[in-house]
PDB file of C-alpha atoms in Angstrom:
ATOM      1  CA  MET A   1     -41.660  10.906  13.813  1.00  0.00           C
ATOM      2  CA  ILE A   2     -38.021   9.454  13.994  1.00  0.00           C
ATOM      3  CA  ASP A   3     -37.344   6.739  16.808  1.00  0.00           C
ATOM      4  CA  PRO A   4     -34.299   8.032  18.291  1.00  0.00           C
ATOM      5  CA  THR A   5     -33.288   4.583  19.910  1.00  0.00           C
ATOM      6  CA  PRO A   6     -31.020   3.454  17.106  1.00  0.00           C
ATOM      7  CA  VAL A   7     -28.935   6.626  17.266  1.00  0.00           C
ATOM      8  CA  LEU A   8     -28.831   6.614  21.082  1.00  0.00           C
ATOM      9  CA  VAL A   9     -27.536   3.027  21.088  1.00  0.00           C
ATOM     10  CA  ALA A  10     -25.025   4.037  18.480  1.00  0.00           C
ATOM     11  CA  SER A  11     -24.032   7.018  20.616  1.00  0.00           C
ATOM     12  CA  GLY A  12     -23.046   4.591  23.668  1.00  0.00           C
ATOM     13  CA  LEU A  13     -20.774   2.831  21.061  1.00  0.00           C
ATOM     14  CA  ILE A  14     -19.267   5.996  19.968  1.00  0.00           C
ATOM     15  CA  LEU A  15     -18.405   7.160  23.653  1.00  0.00           C
ATOM     16  CA  ALA A  16     -16.756   3.779  24.168  1.00  0.00           C
ATOM     17  CA  LEU A  17     -14.729   3.761  21.161  1.00  0.00           C
ATOM     18  CA  LEU A  18     -13.739   7.528  21.682  1.00  0.00           C
ATOM     19  CA  ALA A  19     -12.939   6.728  25.400  1.00  0.00           C
ATOM     20  CA  ALA A  20     -10.626   3.948  24.256  1.00  0.00           C
ATOM     21  CA  ALA A  21      -8.853   5.999  21.691  1.00  0.00           C
ATOM     22  CA  LEU A  22      -8.456   8.849  23.997  1.00  0.00           C
ATOM     23  CA  GLY A  23      -6.820   6.390  26.524  1.00  0.00           C
ATOM     24  CA  LEU A  24      -4.629   4.673  24.047  1.00  0.00           C
ATOM     25  CA  ARG A  25      -3.250   7.622  22.144  1.00  0.00           C
ATOM     26  CA  GLY A  26       0.419   7.777  21.953  1.00  0.00           C
ATOM     27  CA  ASP A  27       3.458   6.965  19.703  1.00  0.00           C
ATOM     28  CA  GLY A  28       4.379   3.724  18.227  1.00  0.00           C
ATOM     29  CA  GLN A  29       1.819   0.829  18.313  1.00  0.00           C
ATOM     30  CA  ARG A  30      -0.479   2.737  20.658  1.00  0.00           C
ATOM     31  CA  ALA A  31      -0.883   5.314  17.808  1.00  0.00           C
ATOM     32  CA  TRP A  32      -1.961   2.903  15.373  1.00  0.00           C
ATOM     33  CA  VAL A  33      -4.595   1.197  17.705  1.00  0.00           C
ATOM     34  CA  SER A  34      -5.841   4.588  18.899  1.00  0.00           C
ATOM     35  CA  LEU A  35      -6.077   6.022  15.169  1.00  0.00           C
ATOM     36  CA  SER A  36      -7.960   2.792  14.321  1.00  0.00           C
ATOM     37  CA  LEU A  37     -10.604   3.175  16.966  1.00  0.00           C
ATOM     38  CA  ALA A  38     -11.224   6.833  16.180  1.00  0.00           C
ATOM     39  CA  ALA A  39     -11.474   5.986  12.546  1.00  0.00           C
ATOM     40  CA  LEU A  40     -13.855   2.987  13.232  1.00  0.00           C
ATOM     41  CA  ALA A  41     -16.217   4.981  15.553  1.00  0.00           C
ATOM     42  CA  PRO A  42     -18.261   6.458  12.552  1.00  0.00           C
ATOM     43  CA  MET A  43     -18.928   3.447  10.731  1.00  0.00           C
ATOM     44  CA  ALA A  44     -19.461   1.100  13.696  1.00  0.00           C
ATOM     45  CA  ALA A  45     -21.924   3.555  14.973  1.00  0.00           C
ATOM     46  CA  CYS A  46     -23.760   3.387  11.585  1.00  0.00           C
ATOM     47  CA  LEU A  47     -24.041  -0.219  11.411  1.00  0.00           C
ATOM     48  CA  THR A  48     -25.273  -0.491  15.080  1.00  0.00           C
ATOM     49  CA  THR A  49     -27.937   2.198  14.154  1.00  0.00           C
ATOM     50  CA  LEU A  50     -29.105  -0.139  11.165  1.00  0.00           C
ATOM     51  CA  VAL A  51     -28.991  -3.256  13.046  1.00  0.00           C
ATOM     52  CA  VAL A  52     -31.039  -1.582  15.964  1.00  0.00           C
ATOM     53  CA  PHE A  53     -33.321  -0.145  13.341  1.00  0.00           C
ATOM     54  CA  GLY A  54     -33.832  -3.774  11.808  1.00  0.00           C
ATOM     55  CA  ARG A  55     -32.425  -2.988   8.171  1.00  0.00           C
ATOM     56  CA  GLY A  56     -30.452  -5.762   6.566  1.00  0.00           C
ATOM     57  CA  LEU A  57     -26.912  -5.601   5.741  1.00  0.00           C
ATOM     58  CA  PRO A  58     -26.313  -7.275   2.494  1.00  0.00           C
ATOM     59  CA  PHE A  59     -22.889  -8.531   2.083  1.00  0.00           C
ATOM     60  CA  LEU A  60     -22.680  -7.124  -1.636  1.00  0.00           C
ATOM     61  CA  PRO A  61     -24.256  -3.713  -2.354  1.00  0.00           C
ATOM     62  CA  LYS A  62     -27.401  -3.504  -3.868  1.00  0.00           C
ATOM     63  CA  ASP A  63     -28.013   0.051  -4.062  1.00  0.00           C
ATOM     64  CA  PHE A  64     -26.396   3.416  -3.696  1.00  0.00           C
ATOM     65  CA  LEU A  65     -26.893   3.388   0.084  1.00  0.00           C
ATOM     66  CA  ASP A  66     -25.345   0.135   0.360  1.00  0.00           C
ATOM     67  CA  SER A  67     -22.316   1.563  -1.647  1.00  0.00           C
ATOM     68  CA  VAL A  68     -22.114   4.550   0.675  1.00  0.00           C
ATOM     69  CA  LEU A  69     -21.514   2.133   3.755  1.00  0.00           C
ATOM     70  CA  VAL A  70     -19.028   0.264   1.474  1.00  0.00           C
ATOM     71  CA  VAL A  71     -17.195   3.591   1.176  1.00  0.00           C
ATOM     72  CA  GLY A  72     -17.515   4.197   4.895  1.00  0.00           C
ATOM     73  CA  ALA A  73     -15.852   0.944   5.465  1.00  0.00           C
ATOM     74  CA  ALA A  74     -13.219   1.490   3.100  1.00  0.00           C
ATOM     75  CA  ALA A  75     -12.264   4.870   4.687  1.00  0.00           C
ATOM     76  CA  VAL A  76     -11.531   3.297   7.867  1.00  0.00           C
ATOM     77  CA  PRO A  77      -7.739   2.342   7.200  1.00  0.00           C
ATOM     78  CA  LEU A  78      -7.473   5.521   5.001  1.00  0.00           C
ATOM     79  CA  GLY A  79      -8.414   7.420   7.826  1.00  0.00           C
ATOM     80  CA  VAL A  80      -5.681   5.876  10.133  1.00  0.00           C
ATOM     81  CA  LEU A  81      -3.134   6.727   7.373  1.00  0.00           C
ATOM     82  CA  VAL A  82      -4.445  10.183   7.303  1.00  0.00           C
ATOM     83  CA  GLY A  83      -4.046  10.360  11.224  1.00  0.00           C
ATOM     84  CA  LEU A  84      -0.330   9.098  10.865  1.00  0.00           C
ATOM     85  CA  GLY A  85       0.750  12.102   8.754  1.00  0.00           C
ATOM     86  CA  GLY A  86       3.258  12.548   6.160  1.00  0.00           C
ATOM     87  CA  VAL A  87       3.219  10.389   3.152  1.00  0.00           C
ATOM     88  CA  ARG A  88       0.787   8.057   4.433  1.00  0.00           C
ATOM     89  CA  ALA A  89      -1.720  11.002   4.831  1.00  0.00           C
ATOM     90  CA  LEU A  90      -1.409  11.794   0.931  1.00  0.00           C
ATOM     91  CA  LEU A  91      -2.037   7.933   0.350  1.00  0.00           C
ATOM     92  CA  GLY A  92      -5.198   7.927   2.404  1.00  0.00           C
ATOM     93  CA  ALA A  93      -6.377  11.106   0.731  1.00  0.00           C
ATOM     94  CA  LEU A  94      -5.717   9.725  -2.704  1.00  0.00           C
ATOM     95  CA  GLY A  95      -7.618   6.439  -1.650  1.00  0.00           C
ATOM     96  CA  ALA A  96     -10.400   8.489  -0.519  1.00  0.00           C
ATOM     97  CA  GLY A  97     -10.519  10.256  -3.961  1.00  0.00           C
ATOM     98  CA  GLY A  98     -10.577   6.725  -5.717  1.00  0.00           C
ATOM     99  CA  LEU A  99     -13.612   5.756  -3.311  1.00  0.00           C
ATOM    100  CA  GLY A 100     -15.486   9.203  -4.519  1.00  0.00           C
ATOM    101  CA  VAL A 101     -14.768   8.517  -7.986  1.00  0.00           C
ATOM    102  CA  TRP A 102     -16.284   4.600  -7.774  1.00  0.00           C
ATOM    103  CA  LEU A 103     -19.108   5.919  -5.782  1.00  0.00           C
ATOM    104  CA  TYR A 104     -20.341   8.983  -7.872  1.00  0.00           C
ATOM    105  CA  LEU A 105     -19.306   7.425 -11.392  1.00  0.00           C
ATOM    106  CA  GLY A 106     -19.832   3.511 -10.943  1.00  0.00           C
ATOM    107  CA  ARG A 107     -22.816   3.504  -8.633  1.00  0.00           C
ATOM    108  CA  THR A 108     -25.079   5.958 -10.159  1.00  0.00           C
ATOM    109  CA  GLU A 109     -24.906   4.602 -13.803  1.00  0.00           C
ATOM    110  CA  SER A 110     -28.677   4.252 -13.857  1.00  0.00           C
ATOM    111  CA  LEU A 111     -28.851   7.945 -13.564  1.00  0.00           C
ATOM    112  CA  HIS A 112     -26.565   8.881 -16.599  1.00  0.00           C
ATOM    113  CA  GLU A 113     -28.750   8.957 -19.443  1.00  0.00           C
ATOM    114  CA  ARG A 114     -32.227   9.110 -18.097  1.00  0.00           C
ATOM    115  CA  TYR A 115     -31.724  11.825 -15.406  1.00  0.00           C
ATOM    116  CA  TRP A 116     -28.326  13.280 -16.136  1.00  0.00           C
ATOM    117  CA  GLY A 117     -28.907  13.390 -20.012  1.00  0.00           C
ATOM    118  CA  GLY A 118     -25.404  12.368 -20.429  1.00  0.00           C
ATOM    119  CA  ALA A 119     -23.793  15.063 -18.624  1.00  0.00           C
ATOM    120  CA  VAL A 120     -21.943  12.660 -16.413  1.00  0.00           C
ATOM    121  CA  THR A 121     -18.768  14.578 -16.116  1.00  0.00           C
ATOM    122  CA  GLU A 122     -20.564  17.773 -14.781  1.00  0.00           C
ATOM    123  CA  HIS A 123     -22.617  15.969 -11.944  1.00  0.00           C
ATOM    124  CA  VAL A 124     -19.554  13.666 -11.033  1.00  0.00           C
ATOM    125  CA  ALA A 125     -17.536  16.825 -10.906  1.00  0.00           C
ATOM    126  CA  VAL A 126     -20.132  18.525  -8.632  1.00  0.00           C
ATOM    127  CA  LEU A 127     -20.315  15.498  -6.450  1.00  0.00           C
ATOM    128  CA  LEU A 128     -16.607  14.934  -5.782  1.00  0.00           C
ATOM    129  CA  GLY A 129     -15.930  18.659  -5.635  1.00  0.00           C
ATOM    130  CA  ALA A 130     -18.291  19.077  -3.020  1.00  0.00           C
ATOM    131  CA  THR A 131     -17.299  16.190  -0.918  1.00  0.00           C
ATOM    132  CA  THR A 132     -13.486  17.194  -1.558  1.00  0.00           C
ATOM    133  CA  LEU A 133     -13.876  20.584  -0.250  1.00  0.00           C
ATOM    134  CA  ALA A 134     -15.977  19.287   3.016  1.00  0.00           C
ATOM    135  CA  VAL A 135     -13.222  16.998   3.832  1.00  0.00           C
ATOM    136  CA  ALA A 136     -10.589  19.887   3.360  1.00  0.00           C
ATOM    137  CA  VAL A 137     -12.701  21.891   5.637  1.00  0.00           C
ATOM    138  CA  ARG A 138     -12.843  19.449   8.538  1.00  0.00           C
ATOM    139  CA  TRP A 139      -9.006  18.858   8.111  1.00  0.00           C
ATOM    140  CA  ALA A 140      -8.462  22.824   7.973  1.00  0.00           C
ATOM    141  CA  GLY A 141      -9.832  22.856  11.628  1.00  0.00           C
ATOM    142  CA  THR A 142      -6.609  21.556  13.010  1.00  0.00           C
ATOM    143  CA  ALA A 143      -4.536  24.000  11.182  1.00  0.00           C
ATOM    144  CA  ARG A 144      -6.760  26.926  12.778  1.00  0.00           C
ATOM    145  CA  SER A 145      -6.725  25.149  15.909  1.00  0.00           C
ATOM    146  CA  ARG A 146     -10.458  24.910  15.794  1.00  0.00           C
ATOM    147  CA  VAL A 147     -10.877  21.400  16.502  1.00  0.00           C
ATOM    148  CA  THR A 148     -13.560  21.603  18.983  1.00  0.00           C
ATOM    149  CA  GLU A 149     -15.683  24.333  17.052  1.00  0.00           C
ATOM    150  CA  SER A 150     -15.139  22.258  13.607  1.00  0.00           C
ATOM    151  CA  SER A 151     -16.486  19.065  15.497  1.00  0.00           C
ATOM    152  CA  LEU A 152     -19.403  21.000  16.790  1.00  0.00           C
ATOM    153  CA  GLY A 153     -20.299  22.801  13.455  1.00  0.00           C
ATOM    154  CA  PHE A 154     -19.984  19.463  11.245  1.00  0.00           C
ATOM    155  CA  ALA A 155     -22.179  17.862  13.981  1.00  0.00           C
ATOM    156  CA  LEU A 156     -24.779  20.745  13.903  1.00  0.00           C
ATOM    157  CA  ALA A 157     -24.819  20.338   9.793  1.00  0.00           C
ATOM    158  CA  ALA A 158     -25.269  16.483  10.018  1.00  0.00           C
ATOM    159  CA  VAL A 159     -28.044  16.547  12.899  1.00  0.00           C
ATOM    160  CA  LEU A 160     -30.041  18.957  10.506  1.00  0.00           C
ATOM    161  CA  ALA A 161     -29.493  16.632   7.698  1.00  0.00           C
ATOM    162  CA  ALA A 162     -31.449  14.140   9.503  1.00  0.00           C
ATOM    163  CA  PRO A 163     -34.695  15.994   9.227  1.00  0.00           C
ATOM    164  CA  ALA A 164     -33.886  17.195   5.697  1.00  0.00           C
ATOM    165  CA  LEU A 165     -33.639  13.803   4.476  1.00  0.00           C
ATOM    166  CA  GLY A 166     -36.219  12.601   6.333  1.00  0.00           C
ATOM    167  CA  TRP A 167     -38.861  14.883   5.198  1.00  0.00           C
ATOM    168  CA  SER A 168     -37.765  14.485   1.698  1.00  0.00           C
ATOM    169  CA  GLY A 169     -38.262  10.679   1.659  1.00  0.00           C
ATOM    170  CA  THR A 170     -35.044   8.802   2.878  1.00  0.00           C
ATOM    171  CA  LEU A 171     -35.726   7.734   6.650  1.00  0.00           C
ATOM    172  CA  VAL A 172     -32.728   5.586   6.841  1.00  0.00           C
ATOM    173  CA  SER A 173     -30.374   8.155   5.468  1.00  0.00           C
ATOM    174  CA  ALA A 174     -32.093  10.481   8.106  1.00  0.00           C
ATOM    175  CA  LEU A 175     -31.090   8.265  11.133  1.00  0.00           C
ATOM    176  CA  LEU A 176     -27.642   7.682   9.549  1.00  0.00           C
ATOM    177  CA  ALA A 177     -27.106  11.362   9.426  1.00  0.00           C
ATOM    178  CA  ALA A 178     -27.998  11.791  12.925  1.00  0.00           C
ATOM    179  CA  THR A 179     -25.430   9.187  13.927  1.00  0.00           C
ATOM    180  CA  ILE A 180     -22.884  10.696  12.130  1.00  0.00           C
ATOM    181  CA  SER A 181     -23.497  13.987  13.849  1.00  0.00           C
ATOM    182  CA  ALA A 182     -23.112  12.070  17.252  1.00  0.00           C
ATOM    183  CA  SER A 183     -19.895  10.807  16.101  1.00  0.00           C
ATOM    184  CA  SER A 184     -18.618  14.304  15.689  1.00  0.00           C
ATOM    185  CA  GLY A 185     -20.487  16.219  18.423  1.00  0.00           C
ATOM    186  CA  LEU A 186     -19.860  14.181  21.303  1.00  0.00           C
ATOM    187  CA  PRO A 187     -16.214  14.263  21.096  1.00  0.00           C
ATOM    188  CA  GLY A 188     -16.613  17.875  20.344  1.00  0.00           C
ATOM    189  CA  LEU A 189     -18.744  18.503  23.443  1.00  0.00           C
ATOM    190  CA  LEU A 190     -16.143  16.374  25.423  1.00  0.00           C
ATOM    191  CA  LEU A 191     -13.284  18.617  24.208  1.00  0.00           C
ATOM    192  CA  LEU A 192     -15.464  21.746  25.124  1.00  0.00           C
ATOM    193  CA  LEU A 193     -15.876  20.584  28.630  1.00  0.00           C
ATOM    194  CA  ARG A 194     -12.417  19.115  29.159  1.00  0.00           C
ATOM    195  CA  PRO A 195      -9.979  21.483  27.164  1.00  0.00           C
ATOM    196  CA  GLY A 196      -6.930  19.770  28.427  1.00  0.00           C
ATOM    197  CA  LEU A 197      -7.739  16.433  26.346  1.00  0.00           C
ATOM    198  CA  ARG A 198      -7.265  18.779  23.239  1.00  0.00           C
ATOM    199  CA  GLU A 199      -3.614  17.935  23.569  1.00  0.00           C
ATOM    200  CA  GLY A 200      -2.679  15.435  20.926  1.00  0.00           C
ATOM    201  CA  TYR A 201      -6.140  14.817  19.647  1.00  0.00           C
ATOM    202  CA  ALA A 202      -5.527  16.389  16.331  1.00  0.00           C
ATOM    203  CA  PRO A 203      -4.366  13.065  14.630  1.00  0.00           C
ATOM    204  CA  LEU A 204      -7.609  11.300  16.065  1.00  0.00           C
ATOM    205  CA  TYR A 205      -9.597  14.098  14.737  1.00  0.00           C
ATOM    206  CA  ARG A 206      -8.359  13.824  11.381  1.00  0.00           C
ATOM    207  CA  ALA A 207      -8.647  10.152  11.204  1.00  0.00           C
ATOM    208  CA  ALA A 208     -12.077  10.061  12.262  1.00  0.00           C
ATOM    209  CA  ALA A 209     -12.937  13.095   9.969  1.00  0.00           C
ATOM    210  CA  LEU A 210     -12.485  11.131   6.782  1.00  0.00           C
ATOM    211  CA  PRO A 211     -14.913   8.456   7.280  1.00  0.00           C
ATOM    212  CA  GLN A 212     -17.555  11.187   8.893  1.00  0.00           C
ATOM    213  CA  VAL A 213     -17.409  13.352   5.776  1.00  0.00           C
ATOM    214  CA  LEU A 214     -17.523  10.547   3.162  1.00  0.00           C
ATOM    215  CA  LEU A 215     -20.520   8.976   4.906  1.00  0.00           C
ATOM    216  CA  LEU A 216     -22.311  12.194   5.343  1.00  0.00           C
ATOM    217  CA  ALA A 217     -21.842  13.146   1.707  1.00  0.00           C
ATOM    218  CA  GLY A 218     -23.124   9.811   0.688  1.00  0.00           C
ATOM    219  CA  PHE A 219     -26.308  10.126   2.643  1.00  0.00           C
ATOM    220  CA  LEU A 220     -27.017  13.436   1.353  1.00  0.00           C
ATOM    221  CA  ALA A 221     -26.164  12.298  -2.263  1.00  0.00           C
ATOM    222  CA  ASN A 222     -28.663   9.464  -1.530  1.00  0.00           C
ATOM    223  CA  GLY A 223     -31.585  12.016  -0.809  1.00  0.00           C
ATOM    224  CA  ALA A 224     -30.475  14.388  -3.641  1.00  0.00           C
ATOM    225  CA  LEU A 225     -30.091  11.608  -6.254  1.00  0.00           C
ATOM    226  CA  TYR A 226     -32.812   8.910  -5.266  1.00  0.00           C
ATOM    227  CA  ALA A 227     -35.440  10.878  -2.963  1.00  0.00           C
ATOM    228  CA  GLU A 228     -36.470  14.574  -3.091  1.00  0.00           C
ATOM    229  CA  THR A 229     -34.053  16.254  -1.194  1.00  0.00           C
ATOM    230  CA  PRO A 230     -33.240  19.582  -3.016  1.00  0.00           C
ATOM    231  CA  PRO A 231     -29.474  19.557  -4.501  1.00  0.00           C
ATOM    232  CA  TRP A 232     -29.041  23.055  -3.221  1.00  0.00           C
ATOM    233  CA  ALA A 233     -30.063  22.074   0.159  1.00  0.00           C
ATOM    234  CA  ALA A 234     -27.735  18.896   0.359  1.00  0.00           C
ATOM    235  CA  LEU A 235     -24.685  21.076  -0.797  1.00  0.00           C
ATOM    236  CA  THR A 236     -25.510  23.720   2.100  1.00  0.00           C
ATOM    237  CA  LEU A 237     -25.830  20.975   4.666  1.00  0.00           C
ATOM    238  CA  LEU A 238     -22.618  19.422   3.574  1.00  0.00           C
ATOM    239  CA  LEU A 239     -20.533  22.630   3.055  1.00  0.00           C
ATOM    240  CA  ALA A 240     -21.870  25.051   5.806  1.00  0.00           C
ATOM    241  CA  PRO A 241     -19.041  24.037   8.511  1.00  0.00           C
ATOM    242  CA  ILE A 242     -16.924  26.039   6.105  1.00  0.00           C
ATOM    243  CA  ILE A 243     -18.036  28.953   8.198  1.00  0.00           C
ATOM    244  CA  CYS A 244     -16.321  27.797  11.036  1.00  0.00           C
ATOM    245  CA  LEU A 245     -13.018  28.680   9.318  1.00  0.00           C
ATOM    246  CA  LEU A 246     -13.901  32.391   9.102  1.00  0.00           C
ATOM    247  CA  PRO A 247     -11.659  34.978  10.816  1.00  0.00           C
ATOM    248  CA  GLY A 248     -12.101  35.761  14.818  1.00  0.00           C
ATOM    249  CA  ALA A 249     -10.421  34.123  17.547  1.00  0.00           C
ATOM    250  CA  SER A 250     -12.711  35.152  20.616  1.00  0.00           C
ATOM    251  CA  LEU A 251     -15.239  32.701  22.158  1.00  0.00           C
ATOM    252  CA  ARG A 252     -18.111  35.407  20.946  1.00  0.00           C
ATOM    253  CA  SER A 253     -16.750  34.761  17.390  1.00  0.00           C
ATOM    254  CA  ALA A 254     -16.913  31.080  17.683  1.00  0.00           C
ATOM    255  CA  VAL A 255     -20.568  31.002  19.065  1.00  0.00           C
ATOM    256  CA  LEU A 256     -21.702  33.530  16.159  1.00  0.00           C
ATOM    257  CA  ARG A 257     -20.006  31.242  13.682  1.00  0.00           C
ATOM    258  CA  LEU A 258     -21.741  28.052  15.007  1.00  0.00           C
ATOM    259  CA  LEU A 259     -25.013  30.050  15.068  1.00  0.00           C
ATOM    260  CA  VAL A 260     -24.584  30.998  11.305  1.00  0.00           C
ATOM    261  CA  VAL A 261     -24.014  27.354  10.718  1.00  0.00           C
ATOM    262  CA  THR A 262     -27.113  26.376  12.549  1.00  0.00           C
ATOM    263  CA  LEU A 263     -29.112  29.199  10.736  1.00  0.00           C
ATOM    264  CA  ALA A 264     -28.175  28.051   7.190  1.00  0.00           C
ATOM    265  CA  CYS A 265     -28.505  24.478   7.759  1.00  0.00           C
ATOM    266  CA  SER A 266     -32.031  24.981   9.336  1.00  0.00           C
ATOM    267  CA  ALA A 267     -33.201  26.899   6.597  1.00  0.00           C
ATOM    268  CA  ALA A 268     -31.814  23.997   4.245  1.00  0.00           C
ATOM    269  CA  ALA A 269     -33.652  21.393   6.403  1.00  0.00           C
ATOM    270  CA  TRP A 270     -36.818  23.635   6.308  1.00  0.00           C
ATOM    271  CA  TRP A 271     -36.964  24.146   2.499  1.00  0.00           C
ATOM    272  CA  SER A 272     -36.483  20.354   2.104  1.00  0.00           C
ATOM    273  CA  ARG A 273     -39.927  19.582   3.172  1.00  0.00           C
ATOM    274  CA  GLY A 274     -42.453  18.401   0.403  1.00  0.00           C
ATOM    275  CA  GLU A 275     -43.980  15.312  -1.097  1.00  0.00           C
ATOM    276  CA  PRO A 276     -41.611  12.569  -0.530  1.00  0.00           C
ATOM    277  CA  ASN A 277     -40.605  10.212  -3.053  1.00  0.00           C
ATOM    278  CA  PRO A 278     -42.107   6.831  -2.183  1.00  0.00           C
ATOM    279  CA  TYR A 279     -38.996   5.025  -3.603  1.00  0.00           C
ATOM    280  CA  GLY A 280     -36.727   6.964  -1.437  1.00  0.00           C
ATOM    281  CA  TYR A 281     -35.149   4.871   1.656  1.00  0.00           C
TER     282      TYR A 281
END
């Protein structure tokens, strides 16, 4: 049984940062500040979760999960660039790609020969490709005017990633996945209840989406590579929100898409049960 206290405390921080970001959104200096708060919320919530949980925060990354948190921290300024748009968005996207290469290639070296059989390019290509597609799916939500639905779809996938990771032997990753769910779900619920807030929200959404996706992809990779999370289940949980981009503009269609996301992720979580790896964390 997972103690929800760390996630609940982190959720309070998410709401505070979200309220500040919404209150400060605008042009000029206010845009920088609001985008920074939006991009910071996922990572700040993850760190809060770890502190409340009682896990140490080493200055230098000692393992893969530590490296995922480094990527999340580095993604904050890149998320701000993405939120600003134009050429700066391209720079942010390129920077995120570099982070992915460093994480999956440089921080998984112990797996290359013994577990990957030297097929490093193939494994890294799958990890990078899935993460890139997941980021593109989130950003496409703004292009299709589905910011609310995309936020909720990603939140559903992340919250169901929590039991999948926990059941397969990595409790800390499970807690952090739940935290990432809150960082996307709480804004999604707020926009659902207050549709008027959607105006001008898209840049904040894009800024926060980058660290959210990179962190969740890292947590799922940690489960797949270092615990017993089935790789197909991890990919399903990461990519299921693509369903939110299917055609249909009615409320009924949106509800149906979210239901399909829930069913797909529930199946992935259920089939992740099994004997956990005692070395997964």
